[in-house]
């Protein structure tokens, strides 16, 4: 049986100041900090995971924090925008909330029949809120200061920018099981599994677009959901046969991952739904303590000295 992709698992971007990142995503956007850990490949920097109350795959935006690092550039070969699903009719609430917080609003527009609010986080990361009919009510964090009628319900989609969309679209369609479901100008929409919020990716073609540069304020990679270890191994074999340079399976504590770069330049990951974020702390206290993988525990005191202090502000408007 062919392995399946269930949608977006998480999107990982780069931030500068860890505290400002927490304040923006929990205090302002109303996501829950579901895991406080370090970058497993660079334990001197934080890795924050934000999502719904349970940390469900498909709701998770994550950040590596690089204080003092330079800003990147949005462009070709990147995920250039990350869109969250919000309930129908809630964009006016959000526009007011973001303007009050002096967030840089880019535009309020429409895309494939849906209202979109585009804005930047404090590091210049491009975000969108897209009004979505019947968003999944299970993908929400009710403990925030955002009222439930406006709360973020996981991802809507993400946008990949390519100079030539063909190799990216071909991988998504021919190998990963996506179907093209819409087009608007130079934007092609593809959906996977049942489609809809969290199972949608747009590929934007900019033939003479400048190459992006991954640093602060840009997306580092996008991860796709697969149900379990067996399907992930099947993906590894299948992508290897298709000529992609696929990493071995990596233990990320909360999921298992493989990585490969698509021909348009975007780093893709396939991550398992299991075991999830409740594997090392209770759902009630997700994110409240610094969690380290077992192999880093002997260095905990050194790591804690290197990391800048943070306070978590769960549920508080900042
Ligand atoms: Zn990842």
mmCIF file of C-alpha atoms and ligand atoms in Angstrom:
data_model
loop_
_atom_site.group_PDB
_atom_site.id
_atom_site.type_symbol
_atom_site.label_atom_id
_atom_site.label_comp_id
_atom_site.label_asym_id
_atom_site.label_seq_id
_atom_site.Cartn_x
_atom_site.Cartn_y
_atom_site.Cartn_z
ATOM 1 C CA UNK A 1 0.000 0.000 0.000
ATOM 2 C CA UNK A 2 1.298 3.482 -0.852
ATOM 3 C CA UNK A 3 2.158 5.527 2.241
ATOM 4 C CA UNK A 4 -0.008 8.566 2.909
ATOM 5 C CA UNK A 5 0.455 12.251 3.679
ATOM 6 C CA UNK A 6 -2.279 13.569 5.991
ATOM 7 C CA UNK A 7 -1.490 17.281 5.630
ATOM 8 C CA UNK A 8 0.898 19.777 7.224
ATOM 9 C CA UNK A 9 2.513 18.485 10.441
ATOM 10 C CA UNK A 10 4.434 21.615 11.465
ATOM 11 C CA UNK A 11 6.188 24.629 10.004
ATOM 12 C CA UNK A 12 9.503 25.726 11.507
ATOM 13 C CA UNK A 13 10.777 29.288 11.247
ATOM 14 C CA UNK A 14 13.591 31.334 12.761
ATOM 15 C CA UNK A 15 13.087 34.055 15.368
ATOM 16 C CA UNK A 16 15.507 36.396 17.062
ATOM 17 C CA UNK A 17 14.425 37.220 20.635
ATOM 18 C CA UNK A 18 12.843 34.249 22.454
ATOM 19 C CA UNK A 19 10.691 36.337 24.799
ATOM 20 C CA UNK A 20 9.252 38.473 22.007
ATOM 21 C CA UNK A 21 8.485 35.279 20.094
ATOM 22 C CA UNK A 22 6.563 33.816 23.063
ATOM 23 C CA UNK A 23 4.701 37.083 23.631
ATOM 24 C CA UNK A 24 3.628 37.314 19.984
ATOM 25 C CA UNK A 25 2.481 33.734 19.417
ATOM 26 C CA UNK A 26 0.854 33.082 22.805
ATOM 27 C CA UNK A 27 -0.109 36.558 24.000
ATOM 28 C CA UNK A 28 -1.233 38.058 20.718
ATOM 29 C CA UNK A 29 -2.131 35.159 18.392
ATOM 30 C CA UNK A 30 -3.476 33.032 21.256
ATOM 31 C CA UNK A 31 -1.633 29.812 20.479
ATOM 32 C CA UNK A 32 -0.503 27.540 23.267
ATOM 33 C CA UNK A 33 3.204 27.039 23.924
ATOM 34 C CA UNK A 34 3.063 23.232 23.864
ATOM 35 C CA UNK A 35 6.765 22.467 24.142
ATOM 36 C CA UNK A 36 9.786 24.317 25.429
ATOM 37 C CA UNK A 37 12.907 22.540 24.323
ATOM 38 C CA UNK A 38 16.183 23.177 22.515
ATOM 39 C CA UNK A 39 17.236 22.762 18.917
ATOM 40 C CA UNK A 40 18.430 19.125 18.995
ATOM 41 C CA UNK A 41 21.120 20.008 16.439
ATOM 42 C CA UNK A 42 22.178 23.159 18.357
ATOM 43 C CA UNK A 43 21.287 22.802 22.067
ATOM 44 C CA UNK A 44 22.445 26.340 22.892
ATOM 45 C CA UNK A 45 19.258 27.736 21.312
ATOM 46 C CA UNK A 46 15.594 27.252 22.139
ATOM 47 C CA UNK A 47 13.088 25.368 20.055
ATOM 48 C CA UNK A 48 9.528 26.486 20.840
ATOM 49 C CA UNK A 49 6.438 24.675 19.577
ATOM 50 C CA UNK A 50 3.080 26.495 19.531
ATOM 51 C CA UNK A 51 -0.255 24.897 18.694
ATOM 52 C CA UNK A 52 -3.710 24.015 19.923
ATOM 53 C CA UNK A 53 -4.487 22.800 23.452
ATOM 54 C CA UNK A 54 -3.250 19.278 22.779
ATOM 55 C CA UNK A 55 -0.414 20.101 20.391
ATOM 56 C CA UNK A 56 -2.149 18.326 17.497
ATOM 57 C CA UNK A 57 -0.190 17.807 14.285
ATOM 58 C CA UNK A 58 -1.458 20.364 11.777
ATOM 59 C CA UNK A 59 -1.561 23.189 14.322
ATOM 60 C CA UNK A 60 2.136 23.459 15.155
ATOM 61 C CA UNK A 61 4.332 26.413 14.250
ATOM 62 C CA UNK A 62 7.807 26.084 15.724
ATOM 63 C CA UNK A 63 10.753 28.436 16.108
ATOM 64 C CA UNK A 64 14.464 28.173 16.522
ATOM 65 C CA UNK A 65 15.594 31.326 18.302
ATOM 66 C CA UNK A 66 18.810 32.999 17.188
ATOM 67 C CA UNK A 67 19.221 36.183 19.274
ATOM 68 C CA UNK A 68 21.252 38.811 17.449
ATOM 69 C CA UNK A 69 21.331 36.921 14.137
ATOM 70 C CA UNK A 70 20.713 38.778 10.904
ATOM 71 C CA UNK A 71 17.399 38.826 9.101
ATOM 72 C CA UNK A 72 16.804 36.572 6.126
ATOM 73 C CA UNK A 73 15.073 37.416 2.892
ATOM 74 C CA UNK A 74 11.747 36.055 1.652
ATOM 75 C CA UNK A 75 12.059 34.710 -1.865
ATOM 76 C CA UNK A 76 12.255 31.880 -4.316
ATOM 77 C CA UNK A 77 12.941 28.439 -2.849
ATOM 78 C CA UNK A 78 11.129 29.073 0.417
ATOM 79 C CA UNK A 79 7.851 28.752 2.204
ATOM 80 C CA UNK A 80 7.116 32.464 1.935
ATOM 81 C CA UNK A 81 3.894 32.601 3.912
ATOM 82 C CA UNK A 82 2.201 30.594 6.645
ATOM 83 C CA UNK A 83 -1.581 30.824 6.887
ATOM 84 C CA UNK A 84 -3.757 29.962 9.889
ATOM 85 C CA UNK A 85 -7.453 29.091 9.683
ATOM 86 C CA UNK A 86 -9.813 31.392 11.579
ATOM 87 C CA UNK A 87 -13.628 31.261 11.762
ATOM 88 C CA UNK A 88 -15.738 32.936 9.130
ATOM 89 C CA UNK A 89 -16.357 36.614 9.901
ATOM 90 C CA UNK A 90 -13.473 37.020 12.376
ATOM 91 C CA UNK A 91 -11.026 39.102 10.302
ATOM 92 C CA UNK A 92 -12.348 42.442 11.547
ATOM 93 C CA UNK A 93 -11.690 41.325 15.111
ATOM 94 C CA UNK A 94 -8.173 40.294 14.115
ATOM 95 C CA UNK A 95 -7.420 43.443 12.186
ATOM 96 C CA UNK A 96 -8.382 45.521 15.256
ATOM 97 C CA UNK A 97 -6.404 43.288 17.608
ATOM 98 C CA UNK A 98 -3.277 43.375 15.456
ATOM 99 C CA UNK A 99 -3.489 47.115 14.782
ATOM 100 C CA UNK A 100 -3.878 47.809 18.513
ATOM 101 C CA UNK A 101 -0.707 45.795 19.106
ATOM 102 C CA UNK A 102 1.030 47.843 16.359
ATOM 103 C CA UNK A 103 1.601 44.792 14.186
ATOM 104 C CA UNK A 104 2.590 45.534 10.603
ATOM 105 C CA UNK A 105 -0.507 44.659 8.555
ATOM 106 C CA UNK A 106 0.322 44.070 4.891
ATOM 107 C CA UNK A 107 -3.119 43.774 3.349
ATOM 108 C CA UNK A 108 -6.632 42.496 3.691
ATOM 109 C CA UNK A 109 -7.541 40.773 0.466
ATOM 110 C CA UNK A 110 -9.227 37.746 -1.034
ATOM 111 C CA UNK A 111 -7.785 34.509 -2.331
ATOM 112 C CA UNK A 112 -9.703 31.795 -4.138
ATOM 113 C CA UNK A 113 -12.918 33.149 -2.657
ATOM 114 C CA UNK A 114 -11.727 33.476 0.949
ATOM 115 C CA UNK A 115 -10.891 36.648 2.930
ATOM 116 C CA UNK A 116 -7.209 36.863 3.918
ATOM 117 C CA UNK A 117 -5.398 39.161 6.376
ATOM 118 C CA UNK A 118 -1.640 39.317 5.772
ATOM 119 C CA UNK A 119 0.794 40.620 8.382
ATOM 120 C CA UNK A 120 4.327 40.253 9.723
ATOM 121 C CA UNK A 121 5.526 39.049 13.098
ATOM 122 C CA UNK A 122 8.172 41.073 14.953
ATOM 123 C CA UNK A 123 10.976 39.388 13.017
ATOM 124 C CA UNK A 124 9.349 39.987 9.621
ATOM 125 C CA UNK A 125 7.925 36.468 9.190
ATOM 126 C CA UNK A 126 5.000 36.566 6.760
ATOM 127 C CA UNK A 127 1.761 35.281 8.302
ATOM 128 C CA UNK A 128 -1.844 35.146 7.162
ATOM 129 C CA UNK A 129 -5.224 34.519 8.675
ATOM 130 C CA UNK A 130 -7.742 32.995 6.271
ATOM 131 C CA UNK A 131 -11.443 32.844 7.028
ATOM 132 C CA UNK A 132 -12.462 29.210 6.867
ATOM 133 C CA UNK A 133 -15.990 27.852 6.977
ATOM 134 C CA UNK A 134 -16.419 25.147 9.610
ATOM 135 C CA UNK A 135 -12.822 25.053 10.863
ATOM 136 C CA UNK A 136 -12.027 21.988 12.965
ATOM 137 C CA UNK A 137 -13.240 22.903 16.475
ATOM 138 C CA UNK A 138 -10.804 20.444 18.023
ATOM 139 C CA UNK A 139 -7.852 22.459 16.721
ATOM 140 C CA UNK A 140 -8.136 25.370 19.082
ATOM 141 C CA UNK A 141 -6.605 26.548 22.352
ATOM 142 C CA UNK A 142 -9.374 27.841 24.590
ATOM 143 C CA UNK A 143 -7.009 29.036 27.318
ATOM 144 C CA UNK A 144 -5.882 32.176 25.505
ATOM 145 C CA UNK A 145 -7.120 35.754 25.589
ATOM 146 C CA UNK A 146 -8.525 35.426 22.040
ATOM 147 C CA UNK A 147 -12.298 34.770 22.141
ATOM 148 C CA UNK A 148 -13.339 31.402 20.766
ATOM 149 C CA UNK A 149 -15.295 32.964 17.885
ATOM 150 C CA UNK A 150 -12.030 34.285 16.473
ATOM 151 C CA UNK A 151 -9.459 31.738 17.684
ATOM 152 C CA UNK A 152 -6.906 30.199 15.357
ATOM 153 C CA UNK A 153 -7.901 26.647 14.398
ATOM 154 C CA UNK A 154 -4.581 25.265 13.160
ATOM 155 C CA UNK A 155 -3.102 25.874 9.753
ATOM 156 C CA UNK A 156 -5.060 26.793 6.689
ATOM 157 C CA UNK A 157 -2.171 26.453 4.228
ATOM 158 C CA UNK A 158 1.284 27.620 3.327
ATOM 159 C CA UNK A 159 2.691 29.248 0.199
ATOM 160 C CA UNK A 160 5.840 28.031 -1.532
ATOM 161 C CA UNK A 161 7.466 30.467 -3.964
ATOM 162 C CA UNK A 162 9.240 28.923 -6.957
ATOM 163 C CA UNK A 163 10.955 30.340 -10.051
ATOM 164 C CA UNK A 164 9.682 27.300 -11.951
ATOM 165 C CA UNK A 165 6.797 25.535 -10.208
ATOM 166 C CA UNK A 166 6.979 22.373 -12.304
ATOM 167 C CA UNK A 167 9.450 20.259 -10.257
ATOM 168 C CA UNK A 168 7.749 21.207 -6.960
ATOM 169 C CA UNK A 169 4.249 20.575 -8.287
ATOM 170 C CA UNK A 170 5.363 17.328 -9.886
ATOM 171 C CA UNK A 171 6.773 16.040 -6.566
ATOM 172 C CA UNK A 172 3.599 17.034 -4.712
ATOM 173 C CA UNK A 173 1.276 15.522 -7.320
ATOM 174 C CA UNK A 174 3.077 12.514 -8.731
ATOM 175 C CA UNK A 175 4.895 11.342 -5.603
ATOM 176 C CA UNK A 176 3.205 12.777 -2.507
ATOM 177 C CA UNK A 177 -0.460 12.338 -3.431
ATOM 178 C CA UNK A 178 -1.591 15.986 -3.785
ATOM 179 C CA UNK A 179 -4.238 17.097 -6.301
ATOM 180 C CA UNK A 180 -4.388 20.519 -7.946
ATOM 181 C CA UNK A 181 -7.699 22.065 -6.868
ATOM 182 C CA UNK A 182 -7.527 25.720 -7.859
ATOM 183 C CA UNK A 183 -5.628 28.449 -9.619
ATOM 184 C CA UNK A 184 -5.606 32.218 -9.299
ATOM 185 C CA UNK A 185 -3.085 34.149 -11.359
ATOM 186 C CA UNK A 186 0.356 32.673 -10.708
ATOM 187 C CA UNK A 187 -0.873 30.756 -7.639
ATOM 188 C CA UNK A 188 -1.653 27.043 -7.936
ATOM 189 C CA UNK A 189 -3.475 25.369 -5.042
ATOM 190 C CA UNK A 190 -2.885 21.731 -4.187
ATOM 191 C CA UNK A 191 -4.618 19.649 -1.542
ATOM 192 C CA UNK A 192 -3.958 16.253 -0.013
ATOM 193 C CA UNK A 193 -6.035 13.664 1.874
ATOM 194 C CA UNK A 194 -9.546 15.071 2.414
ATOM 195 C CA UNK A 195 -8.316 18.579 1.515
ATOM 196 C CA UNK A 196 -9.260 21.838 3.191
ATOM 197 C CA UNK A 197 -7.587 23.566 6.133
ATOM 198 C CA UNK A 198 -4.271 22.021 7.132
ATOM 199 C CA UNK A 199 -4.180 19.914 3.979
ATOM 200 C CA UNK A 200 -3.517 22.700 1.491
ATOM 201 C CA UNK A 201 -0.369 24.099 -0.104
ATOM 202 C CA UNK A 202 -0.139 26.895 -2.672
ATOM 203 C CA UNK A 203 2.735 27.148 -5.138
ATOM 204 C CA UNK A 204 3.380 30.684 -6.350
ATOM 205 C CA UNK A 205 5.432 31.070 -9.543
ATOM 206 C CA UNK A 206 7.802 34.054 -9.722
ATOM 207 C CA UNK A 207 10.107 33.374 -12.705
ATOM 208 C CA UNK A 208 12.425 36.313 -12.005
ATOM 209 C CA UNK A 209 12.010 36.332 -8.220
ATOM 210 C CA UNK A 210 15.059 36.803 -6.046
ATOM 211 C CA UNK A 211 16.328 33.766 -4.164
ATOM 212 C CA UNK A 212 15.302 33.666 -0.524
ATOM 213 C CA UNK A 213 17.873 33.522 2.241
ATOM 214 C CA UNK A 214 17.064 31.498 5.345
ATOM 215 C CA UNK A 215 17.769 33.441 8.547
ATOM 216 C CA UNK A 216 15.681 35.367 11.109
ATOM 217 C CA UNK A 217 12.121 35.996 9.939
ATOM 218 C CA UNK A 218 12.002 33.199 7.368
ATOM 219 C CA UNK A 219 10.726 29.632 7.311
ATOM 220 C CA UNK A 220 13.376 26.961 7.793
ATOM 221 C CA UNK A 221 11.300 23.962 6.660
ATOM 222 C CA UNK A 222 7.813 22.530 6.325
ATOM 223 C CA UNK A 223 6.917 19.113 7.698
ATOM 224 C CA UNK A 224 4.215 16.811 6.375
ATOM 225 C CA UNK A 225 2.228 14.357 8.468
ATOM 226 C CA UNK A 226 2.435 10.632 8.026
ATOM 227 C CA UNK A 227 0.649 8.342 10.486
ATOM 228 C CA UNK A 228 3.385 6.028 11.766
ATOM 229 C CA UNK A 229 6.928 4.663 11.563
ATOM 230 C CA UNK A 230 6.075 2.027 8.950
ATOM 231 C CA UNK A 231 4.667 4.596 6.539
ATOM 232 C CA UNK A 232 7.628 6.860 7.162
ATOM 233 C CA UNK A 233 10.039 4.090 6.175
ATOM 234 C CA UNK A 234 7.964 3.537 3.049
ATOM 235 C CA UNK A 235 8.327 7.278 2.269
ATOM 236 C CA UNK A 236 12.075 7.085 2.806
ATOM 237 C CA UNK A 237 12.358 4.245 0.273
ATOM 238 C CA UNK A 238 9.993 5.830 -2.204
ATOM 239 C CA UNK A 239 11.721 9.245 -2.145
ATOM 240 C CA UNK A 240 15.138 7.614 -2.312
ATOM 241 C CA UNK A 241 14.041 5.678 -5.421
ATOM 242 C CA UNK A 242 12.744 8.950 -6.894
ATOM 243 C CA UNK A 243 16.282 10.353 -6.594
ATOM 244 C CA UNK A 244 15.919 12.580 -3.519
ATOM 245 C CA UNK A 245 18.746 12.765 -1.020
ATOM 246 C CA UNK A 246 16.750 11.693 2.056
ATOM 247 C CA UNK A 247 18.151 11.820 5.596
ATOM 248 C CA UNK A 248 18.020 8.770 7.828
ATOM 249 C CA UNK A 249 15.123 8.648 10.311
ATOM 250 C CA UNK A 250 15.848 11.125 13.126
ATOM 251 C CA UNK A 251 14.387 10.844 16.629
ATOM 252 C CA UNK A 252 12.800 14.223 17.442
ATOM 253 C CA UNK A 253 11.288 12.906 20.737
ATOM 254 C CA UNK A 254 7.753 14.017 19.802
ATOM 255 C CA UNK A 255 7.857 12.525 16.289
ATOM 256 C CA UNK A 256 10.266 10.732 14.000
ATOM 257 C CA UNK A 257 11.515 12.685 11.014
ATOM 258 C CA UNK A 258 13.095 12.353 7.606
ATOM 259 C CA UNK A 259 14.286 15.373 5.594
ATOM 260 C CA UNK A 260 14.825 16.027 1.880
ATOM 261 C CA UNK A 261 15.097 19.111 -0.284
ATOM 262 C CA UNK A 262 12.595 19.440 -3.111
ATOM 263 C CA UNK A 263 13.989 20.571 -6.464
ATOM 264 C CA UNK A 264 12.631 24.101 -6.010
ATOM 265 C CA UNK A 265 14.872 24.501 -2.943
ATOM 266 C CA UNK A 266 12.452 24.102 -0.012
ATOM 267 C CA UNK A 267 13.477 21.762 2.807
ATOM 268 C CA UNK A 268 10.705 19.191 3.332
ATOM 269 C CA UNK A 269 10.328 16.922 6.347
ATOM 270 C CA UNK A 270 7.984 13.988 6.840
ATOM 271 C CA UNK A 271 7.079 13.596 10.520
ATOM 272 C CA UNK A 272 5.029 10.914 12.248
ATOM 273 C CA UNK A 273 1.872 11.780 14.178
ATOM 274 C CA UNK A 274 3.145 9.563 17.004
ATOM 275 C CA UNK A 275 4.154 9.768 19.826
ATOM 276 C CA UNK A 276 3.153 13.444 20.164
ATOM 277 C CA UNK A 277 3.868 16.177 22.720
ATOM 278 C CA UNK A 278 2.315 14.440 25.736
ATOM 279 C CA UNK A 279 5.063 11.809 25.698
ATOM 280 C CA UNK A 280 7.165 13.618 28.340
ATOM 281 C CA UNK A 281 4.701 15.880 30.196
ATOM 282 C CA UNK A 282 0.956 15.931 30.944
ATOM 283 C CA UNK A 283 -1.377 17.685 28.492
ATOM 284 C CA UNK A 284 -2.363 20.082 31.316
ATOM 285 C CA UNK A 285 1.207 21.330 31.747
ATOM 286 C CA UNK A 286 2.469 21.198 28.162
ATOM 287 C CA UNK A 287 5.226 23.700 27.517
ATOM 288 C CA UNK A 288 5.681 24.766 31.135
ATOM 289 C CA UNK A 289 9.124 23.246 31.743
ATOM 290 C CA UNK A 290 12.294 22.993 29.688
ATOM 291 C CA UNK A 291 12.279 19.513 28.177
ATOM 292 C CA UNK A 292 15.428 17.872 26.902
ATOM 293 C CA UNK A 293 15.900 14.565 25.105
ATOM 294 C CA UNK A 294 17.364 11.892 27.379
ATOM 295 C CA UNK A 295 20.780 12.081 25.695
ATOM 296 C CA UNK A 296 21.071 15.791 26.635
ATOM 297 C CA UNK A 297 19.949 15.461 30.273
ATOM 298 C CA UNK A 298 23.540 15.061 31.567
ATOM 299 C CA UNK A 299 24.253 18.559 30.137
ATOM 300 C CA UNK A 300 21.060 20.156 31.518
ATOM 301 C CA UNK A 301 22.752 22.583 33.919
ATOM 302 C CA UNK A 302 25.134 23.839 31.211
ATOM 303 C CA UNK A 303 22.296 24.207 28.692
ATOM 304 C CA UNK A 304 20.153 26.103 31.220
ATOM 305 C CA UNK A 305 23.002 28.536 31.866
ATOM 306 C CA UNK A 306 23.436 29.256 28.159
ATOM 307 C CA UNK A 307 19.734 29.776 27.343
ATOM 308 C CA UNK A 308 18.303 33.247 27.994
ATOM 309 C CA UNK A 309 15.651 33.334 30.750
ATOM 310 C CA UNK A 310 12.008 33.422 29.604
ATOM 311 C CA UNK A 311 8.569 33.740 31.147
ATOM 312 C CA UNK A 312 5.726 32.016 29.416
ATOM 313 C CA UNK A 313 2.680 34.301 29.792
ATOM 314 C CA UNK A 314 0.194 31.571 28.961
ATOM 315 C CA UNK A 315 -3.217 33.097 28.371
ATOM 316 C CA UNK A 316 -2.092 36.681 28.935
ATOM 317 C CA UNK A 317 -2.459 39.417 26.339
ATOM 318 C CA UNK A 318 0.900 41.094 25.835
HETATM 319 ZN ZN1 LIG B 1 10.642 20.045 11.658
#
